[in-house]
CSV table of C-alpha atoms in Angstrom, one decimal:
chain,number,residue,atom,x,y,z
A,1,MET,CA,19.6,4.5,0.7
A,2,ALA,CA,23.2,4.5,2.1
A,3,GLY,CA,23.4,8.1,1.8
A,4,LEU,CA,20.8,8.4,4.1
A,5,PHE,CA,21.8,6.8,7.2
A,6,ALA,CA,25.6,7.7,6.5
A,7,GLN,CA,26.2,11.2,8.3
A,8,SER,CA,24.3,14.3,9.5
A,9,SER,CA,24.3,16.5,6.3
A,10,HIS,CA,25.2,20.0,8.9
A,11,GLY,CA,28.8,18.7,9.2
A,12,ALA,CA,31.1,16.8,11.6
A,13,GLU,CA,30.4,19.3,14.5
A,14,GLY,CA,27.2,20.5,13.6
A,15,PRO,CA,23.4,20.6,14.9
A,16,VAL,CA,22.3,17.3,14.5
A,17,SER,CA,18.2,16.7,13.3
A,18,PHE,CA,15.9,13.9,14.7
A,19,GLN,CA,14.1,14.2,11.9
A,20,LYS,CA,16.9,13.9,9.2
A,21,ASP,CA,19.7,12.0,11.1
A,22,ILE,CA,18.0,9.9,14.1
A,23,ALA,CA,14.5,8.9,13.0
A,24,PRO,CA,15.9,7.0,9.5
A,25,ILE,CA,18.4,4.9,11.6
A,26,LEU,CA,15.7,4.2,14.2
A,27,ALA,CA,13.5,3.4,11.2
A,28,ASP,CA,16.3,1.1,9.6
A,29,LYS,CA,17.7,-0.8,12.7
A,30,CYS,CA,15.3,-0.4,15.5
A,31,LEU,CA,11.4,-0.1,14.4
A,32,THR,CA,11.0,-3.8,13.5
A,33,CYS,CA,11.3,-4.9,17.4
A,34,HIS,CA,9.8,-1.9,18.9
A,35,GLN,CA,6.8,-0.6,17.8
A,36,GLU,CA,3.0,-1.2,18.8
A,37,LYS,CA,2.3,-4.7,17.9
A,38,LYS,CA,5.9,-5.7,19.0
A,39,ALA,CA,7.5,-3.9,21.6
A,40,LYS,CA,10.7,-6.1,23.1
A,41,GLY,CA,11.4,-5.0,26.4
A,42,GLY,CA,8.2,-2.8,26.5
A,43,TYR,CA,10.0,-0.3,24.9
A,44,ARG,CA,9.1,1.5,21.3
A,45,VAL,CA,10.5,3.8,19.1
A,46,ASP,CA,7.5,3.9,16.6
A,47,THR,CA,7.2,7.9,17.6
A,48,PHE,CA,9.1,10.3,19.2
A,49,GLU,CA,7.1,9.9,21.9
A,50,HIS,CA,7.5,6.6,22.7
A,51,VAL,CA,11.2,7.0,22.3
A,52,THR,CA,11.4,9.3,25.3
A,53,LYS,CA,9.6,6.6,27.6
A,54,ALA,CA,11.3,4.1,29.6
A,55,GLY,CA,10.2,0.1,28.7
A,56,ASP,CA,10.0,-2.6,31.0
A,57,SER,CA,13.5,-2.0,32.7
A,58,GLU,CA,12.6,1.5,34.2
A,59,LEU,CA,15.5,2.9,32.7
A,60,ALA,CA,15.8,6.5,31.3
A,61,PRO,CA,16.1,5.9,27.1
A,62,LEU,CA,16.8,9.7,26.7
A,63,THR,CA,18.5,12.3,29.1
A,64,ALA,CA,19.4,15.2,27.7
A,65,SER,CA,23.0,16.2,27.3
A,66,LYS,CA,23.9,13.0,29.0
A,67,PRO,CA,24.7,9.9,26.4
A,68,ASP,CA,26.1,8.1,29.2
A,69,ALA,CA,22.7,8.3,31.3
A,70,SER,CA,20.6,7.5,28.3
A,71,THR,CA,20.1,3.7,27.3
A,72,LEU,CA,19.1,4.6,23.8
A,73,PHE,CA,23.1,5.2,23.8
A,74,THR,CA,24.6,2.7,25.9
A,75,ARG,CA,22.6,-0.2,24.4
A,76,LEU,CA,24.6,1.0,21.0
A,77,VAL,CA,28.2,0.4,22.7
A,78,THR,CA,28.0,-2.0,25.2
A,79,ALA,CA,30.7,-4.8,25.0
A,80,ASP,CA,27.8,-7.3,26.5
A,81,GLU,CA,26.6,-8.8,23.1
A,82,ASP,CA,23.1,-9.8,24.9
A,83,GLU,CA,22.5,-6.4,25.8
A,84,ARG,CA,23.8,-4.4,22.7
A,85,MET,CA,21.6,-3.1,20.3
A,86,PRO,CA,20.3,-3.9,17.4
A,87,ALA,CA,19.8,-7.3,18.7
A,88,ASN,CA,20.8,-10.3,16.5
A,89,ASP,CA,22.4,-8.0,14.0
A,90,ASP,CA,25.7,-6.3,13.5
A,91,PRO,CA,26.5,-3.2,15.5
A,92,LEU,CA,25.4,0.2,14.2
A,93,PRO,CA,28.5,1.9,12.3
A,94,PRO,CA,30.8,4.3,14.0
A,95,GLU,CA,29.1,7.0,12.3
A,96,GLN,CA,25.7,6.6,13.1
A,97,VAL,CA,26.6,5.8,16.7
A,98,ALA,CA,28.3,9.2,16.8
A,99,LEU,CA,25.5,10.9,15.0
A,100,VAL,CA,23.4,9.3,18.4
A,101,LYS,CA,25.6,10.9,20.7
A,102,ARG,CA,26.0,13.9,19.2
A,103,TRP,CA,22.3,14.4,19.2
A,104,ILE,CA,21.9,13.3,23.0
A,105,GLU,CA,24.8,15.9,24.0
A,106,GLN,CA,23.0,18.5,22.2
A,107,GLY,CA,20.1,17.9,24.0
A,108,GLY,CA,18.2,15.2,22.6
A,109,LYS,CA,15.6,17.4,20.9
A,110,PHE,CA,12.5,16.7,18.8
A,111,ASP,CA,12.4,19.1,15.5
A,112,GLY,CA,9.8,18.1,13.9
A,113,SER,CA,5.8,19.2,14.5
A,114,ASP,CA,4.3,16.6,16.2
A,115,ALA,CA,6.1,14.0,18.6
A,116,ARG,CA,3.3,11.5,18.2
A,117,LEU,CA,3.6,11.1,14.1
A,118,ALA,CA,5.1,8.1,13.1
A,119,LEU,CA,8.6,7.8,12.2
A,120,ASN,CA,7.8,7.2,8.2
A,121,GLU,CA,6.0,10.4,8.8
A,122,VAL,CA,8.7,12.6,10.3
A,123,ILE,CA,10.8,11.1,8.0
A,124,SER,CA,8.9,12.5,4.8
A,125,ALA,CA,7.9,15.9,6.5
A,126,ALA,CA,11.8,16.5,7.2
A,127,SER,CA,12.7,15.5,3.1
A,128,GLY,CA,9.5,16.6,1.7
A,129,LYS,CA,10.1,14.1,-1.0
A,130,THR,CA,11.0,10.6,-0.9
A,131,SER,CA,14.8,9.2,-0.8
A,132,ALA,CA,15.3,8.4,-4.3
A,133,LYS,CA,14.8,9.2,-7.6
A,134,ALA,CA,13.9,6.9,-10.9
A,135,PRO,CA,16.6,6.1,-13.2
A,136,GLU,CA,16.5,7.7,-16.6
A,137,LYS,CA,16.3,4.1,-18.0
A,138,TYR,CA,15.8,0.7,-16.0
A,139,PRO,CA,18.3,-1.4,-16.1
A,140,ARG,CA,15.7,-4.1,-16.7
A,141,PRO,CA,12.1,-4.3,-16.4
A,142,LEU,CA,10.4,-4.5,-12.9
A,143,PRO,CA,6.9,-6.3,-12.1
A,144,ILE,CA,4.2,-4.3,-12.4
A,145,THR,CA,2.5,-4.3,-9.2
A,146,ALA,CA,-0.4,-1.7,-9.6
A,147,ALA,CA,-1.9,-0.2,-12.3
A,148,VAL,CA,-5.3,1.3,-13.3
A,149,MET,CA,-6.9,2.7,-16.6
A,150,ALA,CA,-9.5,5.8,-16.9
A,151,GLY,CA,-12.9,5.0,-17.6
A,152,ASP,CA,-12.5,6.2,-21.4
A,153,GLY,CA,-10.1,3.6,-22.1
A,154,GLN,CA,-7.6,6.2,-23.4
A,155,THR,CA,-4.9,6.2,-20.6
A,156,ALA,CA,-3.3,3.8,-18.3
A,157,PHE,CA,-1.1,4.3,-15.4
A,158,THR,CA,1.6,1.7,-14.0
A,159,SER,CA,3.7,1.2,-11.1
A,160,GLY,CA,7.4,1.9,-11.1
A,161,TYR,CA,10.2,2.6,-9.2
A,162,HIS,CA,9.7,5.9,-7.0
A,163,GLU,CA,7.0,6.6,-9.9
A,164,VAL,CA,4.1,5.9,-11.7
A,165,LEU,CA,4.1,5.6,-15.6
A,166,GLU,CA,1.2,7.2,-17.6
A,167,TRP,CA,0.3,5.4,-20.8
A,168,SER,CA,-1.6,6.7,-24.0
A,169,VAL,CA,-3.4,3.4,-25.0
A,170,PRO,CA,-4.3,4.2,-28.7
A,171,GLU,CA,-0.9,5.6,-29.6
A,172,GLY,CA,0.8,2.8,-27.3
A,173,ARG,CA,3.4,5.0,-26.0
A,174,LEU,CA,4.5,6.3,-22.6
A,175,VAL,CA,3.1,10.0,-22.0
A,176,ARG,CA,4.7,11.1,-18.6
A,177,ARG,CA,6.5,10.0,-15.8
A,178,LEU,CA,4.8,10.9,-12.5
A,179,GLY,CA,7.8,11.3,-10.1
A,180,ASN,CA,8.4,11.9,-6.4
A,181,LEU,CA,6.4,9.0,-5.4
A,182,PRO,CA,7.1,5.9,-3.1
A,183,GLU,CA,10.2,3.3,-3.6
A,184,ARG,CA,7.2,0.6,-4.3
A,185,VAL,CA,4.0,1.5,-5.7
A,186,LEU,CA,1.3,-1.2,-4.5
A,187,GLY,CA,-2.1,0.3,-5.3
A,188,LEU,CA,-3.4,3.2,-7.6
A,189,ALA,CA,-6.8,4.6,-7.9
A,190,LEU,CA,-8.1,7.1,-10.3
A,191,GLN,CA,-11.0,9.5,-9.3
A,192,ARG,CA,-13.8,9.0,-11.3
A,193,SER,CA,-13.8,12.4,-12.4
A,194,GLY,CA,-10.2,11.5,-13.7
A,195,ARG,CA,-8.6,14.5,-11.9
A,196,LEU,CA,-6.8,12.9,-9.0
A,197,LEU,CA,-4.6,10.2,-8.9
A,198,ALA,CA,-4.0,8.3,-5.7
A,199,VAL,CA,-0.9,6.2,-4.9
A,200,ALA,CA,-0.3,3.7,-2.3
A,201,GLY,CA,3.0,2.0,-1.1
A,202,GLY,CA,6.2,2.5,0.7
A,203,SER,CA,9.2,0.8,1.7
A,204,PRO,CA,8.6,-2.7,3.1
A,205,GLY,CA,9.6,-3.2,6.9
A,206,ARG,CA,10.0,0.9,6.9
A,207,GLY,CA,7.1,2.7,6.2
A,208,GLY,CA,3.9,3.4,4.2
A,209,GLU,CA,3.1,6.1,2.2
A,210,LEU,CA,-0.1,7.3,0.4
A,211,LEU,CA,-0.3,10.3,-1.8
A,212,VAL,CA,-2.4,12.1,-3.9
A,213,VAL,CA,-1.5,13.2,-7.7
A,214,ASP,CA,-3.5,16.2,-9.6
A,215,ARG,CA,-3.5,14.7,-13.2
A,216,ALA,CA,-3.1,18.2,-14.6
A,217,SER,CA,-0.1,19.3,-13.5
A,218,GLY,CA,1.4,15.6,-12.5
A,219,LYS,CA,2.5,17.2,-9.2
A,220,VAL,CA,1.8,15.6,-5.6
A,221,VAL,CA,-0.9,17.7,-3.9
A,222,LYS,CA,-1.4,16.0,-0.8
A,223,ARG,CA,1.0,13.4,1.5
A,224,LEU,CA,-1.6,11.8,3.5
A,225,PRO,CA,-0.5,9.8,6.9
A,226,GLY,CA,1.1,6.6,6.0
A,227,SER,CA,1.6,3.6,8.5
A,228,LYS,CA,4.3,1.6,9.9
A,229,ASP,CA,4.9,-0.7,6.7
A,230,THR,CA,3.4,-0.4,3.4
A,231,VAL,CA,0.1,0.7,2.4
A,232,LEU,CA,-1.4,-1.9,-0.5
A,233,ALA,CA,-4.8,-0.8,-1.3
A,234,VAL,CA,-6.3,2.6,-2.1
A,235,ALA,CA,-9.6,3.3,-3.7
A,236,PHE,CA,-11.8,6.5,-4.4
A,237,SER,CA,-15.9,6.5,-3.8
A,238,PRO,CA,-17.9,6.7,-6.8
A,239,ASP,CA,-18.6,10.5,-6.3
A,240,GLY,CA,-15.1,11.2,-5.2
A,241,ASN,CA,-15.6,12.5,-2.1
A,242,LEU,CA,-13.7,9.7,0.0
A,243,LEU,CA,-10.8,8.0,-0.4
A,244,ALA,CA,-9.9,4.6,1.3
A,245,ALA,CA,-6.4,3.0,2.2
A,246,GLY,CA,-5.4,0.0,3.8
A,247,GLY,CA,-2.4,-2.2,4.2
A,248,THR,CA,0.5,-4.2,6.5
A,249,ASP,CA,-1.0,-2.2,9.6
A,250,ASN,CA,-4.9,-4.3,9.1
A,251,THR,CA,-6.5,-1.0,9.4
A,252,VAL,CA,-8.5,0.6,7.0
A,253,ARG,CA,-8.5,4.4,6.6
A,254,VAL,CA,-10.9,6.9,5.1
A,255,TYR,CA,-10.4,10.6,4.1
A,256,HIS,CA,-12.5,13.2,2.7
A,257,THR,CA,-11.2,14.4,-0.6
A,258,SER,CA,-12.6,17.7,0.5
A,259,ASP,CA,-10.1,18.9,3.0
A,260,TRP,CA,-8.3,15.6,3.5
A,261,LYS,CA,-9.6,15.0,7.0
A,262,LEU,CA,-9.7,11.7,8.4
A,263,ALA,CA,-13.6,10.7,8.3
A,264,TRP,CA,-12.7,7.5,10.2
A,265,LYS,CA,-10.3,4.3,10.7
A,266,ALA,CA,-10.9,0.9,11.9
A,267,GLU,CA,-8.8,-2.2,12.4
A,268,ALA,CA,-11.1,-4.1,10.4
A,269,HIS,CA,-8.8,-7.3,10.2
A,270,ALA,CA,-6.3,-9.8,11.7
A,271,ASP,CA,-3.7,-9.8,9.2
A,272,TRP,CA,-3.0,-7.4,6.0
A,273,VAL,CA,-6.0,-5.6,4.2
A,274,THR,CA,-5.2,-6.6,0.6
A,275,SER,CA,-8.1,-4.6,-1.7
A,276,LEU,CA,-10.8,-2.4,-0.8
A,277,THR,CA,-13.8,-1.5,-3.2
A,278,PHE,CA,-16.6,0.9,-2.8
A,279,ALA,CA,-20.4,-0.2,-3.5
A,280,PRO,CA,-21.6,1.6,-6.7
A,281,ASP,CA,-24.0,4.3,-4.5
A,282,GLY,CA,-20.8,4.8,-2.4
A,283,LYS,CA,-22.5,3.7,1.4
A,284,HIS,CA,-20.1,0.8,1.9
A,285,VAL,CA,-16.8,-0.4,1.1
A,286,VAL,CA,-15.9,-4.0,1.0
A,287,SER,CA,-12.3,-4.7,2.4
A,288,THR,CA,-10.3,-7.9,1.8
A,289,SER,CA,-7.6,-9.6,3.8
A,290,ARG,CA,-4.8,-12.1,4.2
A,291,ASP,CA,-7.0,-13.2,7.2
A,292,ARG,CA,-9.6,-15.3,4.8
A,293,THR,CA,-12.3,-12.7,5.7
A,294,ALA,CA,-14.2,-9.7,3.6
A,295,LYS,CA,-15.7,-7.3,5.2
A,296,VAL,CA,-18.8,-4.5,4.3
A,297,LEU,CA,-18.1,-1.6,6.5
A,298,ALA,CA,-20.4,1.8,6.3
A,299,SER,CA,-18.5,4.4,4.4
A,300,GLU,CA,-20.1,6.9,6.3
A,301,ASP,CA,-18.5,6.0,9.8
A,302,GLY,CA,-16.7,2.4,9.1
A,303,SER,CA,-19.2,0.7,11.4
A,304,PRO,CA,-18.8,-2.9,10.7
A,305,GLY,CA,-21.5,-5.1,8.7
A,306,LEU,CA,-21.2,-8.7,7.3
A,307,THR,CA,-17.9,-10.7,7.5
A,308,PHE,CA,-17.8,-13.0,5.0
A,309,ALA,CA,-15.5,-16.0,5.8
A,310,ASN,CA,-16.3,-18.6,3.9
A,311,HIS,CA,-12.7,-18.4,1.7
A,312,GLY,CA,-10.2,-21.1,2.6
A,313,GLY,CA,-6.9,-18.9,2.0
A,314,ALA,CA,-6.1,-15.1,2.1
A,315,VAL,CA,-8.9,-13.5,0.3
A,316,THR,CA,-7.2,-10.9,-2.5
A,317,SER,CA,-9.4,-8.9,-4.1
A,318,ALA,CA,-13.4,-7.8,-4.5
A,319,VAL,CA,-15.8,-6.2,-6.4
A,320,PHE,CA,-19.5,-5.2,-6.4
A,321,ASP,CA,-22.0,-6.3,-8.9
A,322,ALA,CA,-24.2,-2.9,-10.4
A,323,ASP,CA,-27.3,-3.8,-7.7
A,324,GLY,CA,-24.6,-3.1,-4.7
A,325,ALA,CA,-25.9,-6.4,-3.0
A,326,THR,CA,-23.8,-8.7,-4.4
A,327,VAL,CA,-19.9,-9.3,-4.4
A,328,THR,CA,-17.6,-11.3,-6.3
A,329,THR,CA,-14.5,-12.4,-4.1
A,330,SER,CA,-10.9,-14.3,-5.3
A,331,ALA,CA,-8.6,-15.9,-2.8
A,332,ALA,CA,-5.3,-17.6,-2.7
A,333,ASP,CA,-6.9,-21.1,-2.8
A,334,GLY,CA,-8.0,-20.5,-6.1
A,335,GLU,CA,-11.7,-19.8,-5.1
A,336,VAL,CA,-13.9,-17.2,-7.1
A,337,ARG,CA,-17.0,-16.6,-4.7
A,338,ARG,CA,-20.0,-14.7,-5.3
A,339,TRP,CA,-22.1,-13.6,-2.2
A,340,LYS,CA,-25.3,-11.5,-1.3
A,341,TRP,CA,-25.8,-9.5,1.8
A,342,ASP,CA,-28.8,-7.8,3.7
A,343,GLU,CA,-28.1,-4.7,5.3
A,344,SER,CA,-31.7,-4.8,7.1
A,345,VAL,CA,-30.5,-7.8,8.7
A,346,ASP,CA,-28.7,-7.0,12.1
A,347,GLY,CA,-25.0,-6.5,11.3
A,348,GLY,CA,-25.6,-7.3,7.7
A,349,GLY,CA,-26.6,-10.9,6.7
A,350,ARG,CA,-25.6,-13.0,4.2
A,351,THR,CA,-28.2,-14.3,1.8
A,352,LYS,CA,-26.1,-16.5,-0.7
A,353,ASP,CA,-23.0,-17.7,-1.6
A,354,LYS,CA,-21.8,-19.3,-5.1
A,355,LEU,CA,-18.7,-21.1,-5.7
A,356,LEU,CA,-17.7,-20.4,-9.5
A,357,LYS,CA,-16.0,-23.0,-11.3
A,358,GLY,CA,-12.3,-22.4,-11.9
A,359,GLY,CA,-8.8,-23.7,-11.4
A,360,ARG,CA,-6.7,-24.4,-8.2
A,361,GLN,CA,-3.9,-21.6,-9.0
A,362,GLU,CA,-4.1,-18.6,-6.8
A,363,VAL,CA,-6.7,-15.8,-8.1
A,364,THR,CA,-5.0,-12.6,-7.8
A,365,ARG,CA,-7.5,-10.0,-9.0
A,366,VAL,CA,-11.2,-10.2,-10.3
A,367,VAL,CA,-13.2,-7.6,-12.4
A,368,LEU,CA,-16.6,-6.9,-13.6
A,369,GLY,CA,-18.3,-5.2,-16.2
A,370,ALA,CA,-20.9,-5.7,-19.6
A,371,GLY,CA,-22.0,-8.8,-17.9
A,372,LYS,CA,-19.0,-10.8,-17.0
A,373,ILE,CA,-16.6,-11.5,-14.7
A,374,ILE,CA,-13.0,-11.3,-15.5
A,375,THR,CA,-10.3,-13.3,-12.9
A,376,ALA,CA,-6.6,-13.1,-13.2
A,377,SER,CA,-4.3,-15.9,-11.5
A,378,VAL,CA,-0.7,-16.5,-10.6
A,379,ASP,CA,-0.2,-19.0,-13.2
A,380,GLY,CA,-0.9,-15.9,-16.1
A,381,ARG,CA,-4.3,-17.6,-16.9
A,382,LEU,CA,-7.3,-14.7,-17.5
A,383,ARG,CA,-11.0,-16.3,-17.1
A,384,GLN,CA,-13.7,-14.9,-18.3
A,385,TYR,CA,-17.5,-15.4,-16.7
A,386,ASP,CA,-20.7,-14.8,-17.8
A,387,LEU,CA,-23.2,-13.4,-15.6
A,388,ALA,CA,-26.4,-14.8,-17.5
A,389,LYS,CA,-24.5,-18.3,-17.3
A,390,LEU,CA,-22.2,-18.7,-13.9
A,391,ASP,CA,-23.0,-22.6,-14.0
A,392,ALA,CA,-21.0,-22.5,-17.3
A,393,PRO,CA,-17.1,-23.1,-17.2
A,394,ALA,CA,-15.0,-20.2,-17.6
A,395,VAL,CA,-13.8,-19.1,-21.1
A,396,ASP,CA,-10.2,-18.7,-21.4
A,397,LEU,CA,-8.6,-15.5,-22.4
A,398,THR,CA,-5.4,-15.0,-24.1
A,399,PRO,CA,-2.9,-16.0,-21.3
A,400,LEU,CA,-0.1,-13.5,-20.1
A,401,GLY,CA,2.0,-16.4,-18.9
A,402,VAL,CA,3.0,-14.7,-15.7
A,403,ARG,CA,1.8,-13.9,-12.2
A,404,VAL,CA,-0.8,-11.1,-13.3
A,405,ASP,CA,-0.9,-8.5,-10.3
A,406,ALA,CA,-3.1,-5.7,-12.2
A,407,LEU,CA,-6.5,-5.9,-13.8
A,408,ALA,CA,-8.7,-3.5,-14.7
A,409,LEU,CA,-11.7,-2.2,-16.9
A,410,ASP,CA,-12.8,0.7,-18.5
A,411,ASP,CA,-16.3,2.2,-17.9
A,412,SER,CA,-17.6,0.0,-20.9
A,413,GLY,CA,-16.4,-3.3,-19.4
A,414,TRP,CA,-15.0,-4.1,-23.2
A,415,LYS,CA,-11.2,-2.7,-22.5
A,416,LEU,CA,-9.1,-5.2,-20.2
A,417,LEU,CA,-5.8,-3.8,-18.8
A,418,ALA,CA,-3.8,-6.6,-17.5
A,419,ALA,CA,-0.2,-6.8,-16.2
A,420,GLY,CA,2.2,-8.5,-13.8
A,421,GLN,CA,5.7,-9.9,-13.2
A,422,ASP,CA,7.2,-9.8,-16.2
A,423,GLY,CA,6.7,-5.8,-16.5
A,424,ARG,CA,4.6,-6.0,-19.8
A,425,LEU,CA,1.2,-3.6,-19.8
A,426,GLN,CA,-1.1,-5.3,-22.0
A,427,ILE,CA,-4.6,-4.3,-23.0
A,428,LEU,CA,-7.3,-6.4,-24.9
A,429,ASP,CA,-10.2,-5.4,-26.6
A,430,LEU,CA,-13.1,-8.1,-25.5
A,431,GLY,CA,-15.3,-7.7,-28.1
A,432,ALA,CA,-13.0,-7.8,-30.9
A,433,GLY,CA,-10.6,-10.2,-29.1
A,434,GLN,CA,-7.5,-8.2,-30.3
A,435,ARG,CA,-4.7,-6.8,-28.4
A,436,LEU,CA,-4.8,-3.1,-28.6
A,437,LEU,CA,-1.3,-2.7,-26.5
A,438,SER,CA,1.9,-4.7,-25.4
A,439,ALA,CA,4.4,-2.8,-24.2
A,440,THR,CA,7.5,-3.4,-21.6
A,441,ALA,CA,6.2,-0.7,-19.0
A,442,ALA,CA,9.9,0.7,-18.3
A,443,PRO,CA,11.6,3.6,-19.5
A,444,GLY,CA,14.3,2.7,-22.0
A,445,TRP,CA,12.9,-0.5,-23.1
């Protein structure tokens, strides 16, 4: 990343670009303290539009061609440590200060398409690609933070560094590396038709990214608006016509896949959105959050239904039963709960809540298929519950031994993908009790 912030690519005296040169500096050094949810001194830099607006001091942050009359510059060079920016940090390197000064001397112009775009979107639009490429060989295995399996169980996708890795399950080999993706891939979703792969992630504290990859070509076909921080969750509707995403900005966004226009967005939670899942009929979506709730939202317009608030810790994931009215949720306090809701009740009403017998370790993921519920935990344990005998203790499956952050079933419900902190992708045949694949999901290993 150092090269991104070092110096304008146009030479020492050439034009300075806000998109390529100034926006990355602001995103790296200023955004944490000067954004919508935390605007110190009433000043924000999360969009160019806000960069030009004065904060509580009412002093002009940007005066074209006059750096000494622009607090955006003078606060970088003042000798008063209480006034100098960035606060509680080292001063900007001289080359970055020089870039800001030259940019203002040249008029302090915005060279993007929309001054209201978030900084990370401005940066992405300027580069057209992520800031780094995946190494040819990984120096060490990386934790797998997201994975998904095709419905036929023949193909699996796992997170990598600026890439997603595609695996052949029957052959147990790496098929393809899909690059030009976020630094950290934190969410993956596969359209039921198998045509599109949605990738969510970003760089923590710097910006979130949401991209769509065409499986046939392996190319990014759409970069959707991200967020001010990482995007954590993504899901396609069963018919493939909607794509939902959410993350650290507490907001759920849903897009039409026909034209990628925003269908609706809702600040549904008071904390991070940790997972999203659609009902089998596609009419509702459940979002889970660190605010200890799960919420039922209408897929058409985002109107709220039931808020399920019976968990005592962050809710980590959710899955619908085939009936579309029963939801199973997992939480950081080790709980797995099943609850029903009735949309005929005003706002949606809870009709039943059942706590399943389990452990005390955080449950990171829950999936459901073929008459069973399977959960994964931070201690590496995989547990299977029989839907017909929910009062019976769970059956322990082969443990992974490390925190599990990715869990998925194929359409049959008998092929289970599990992966986590040791970077190993494992796929189990639940019917035969066999391990179909165990591979270190890191090129070069």
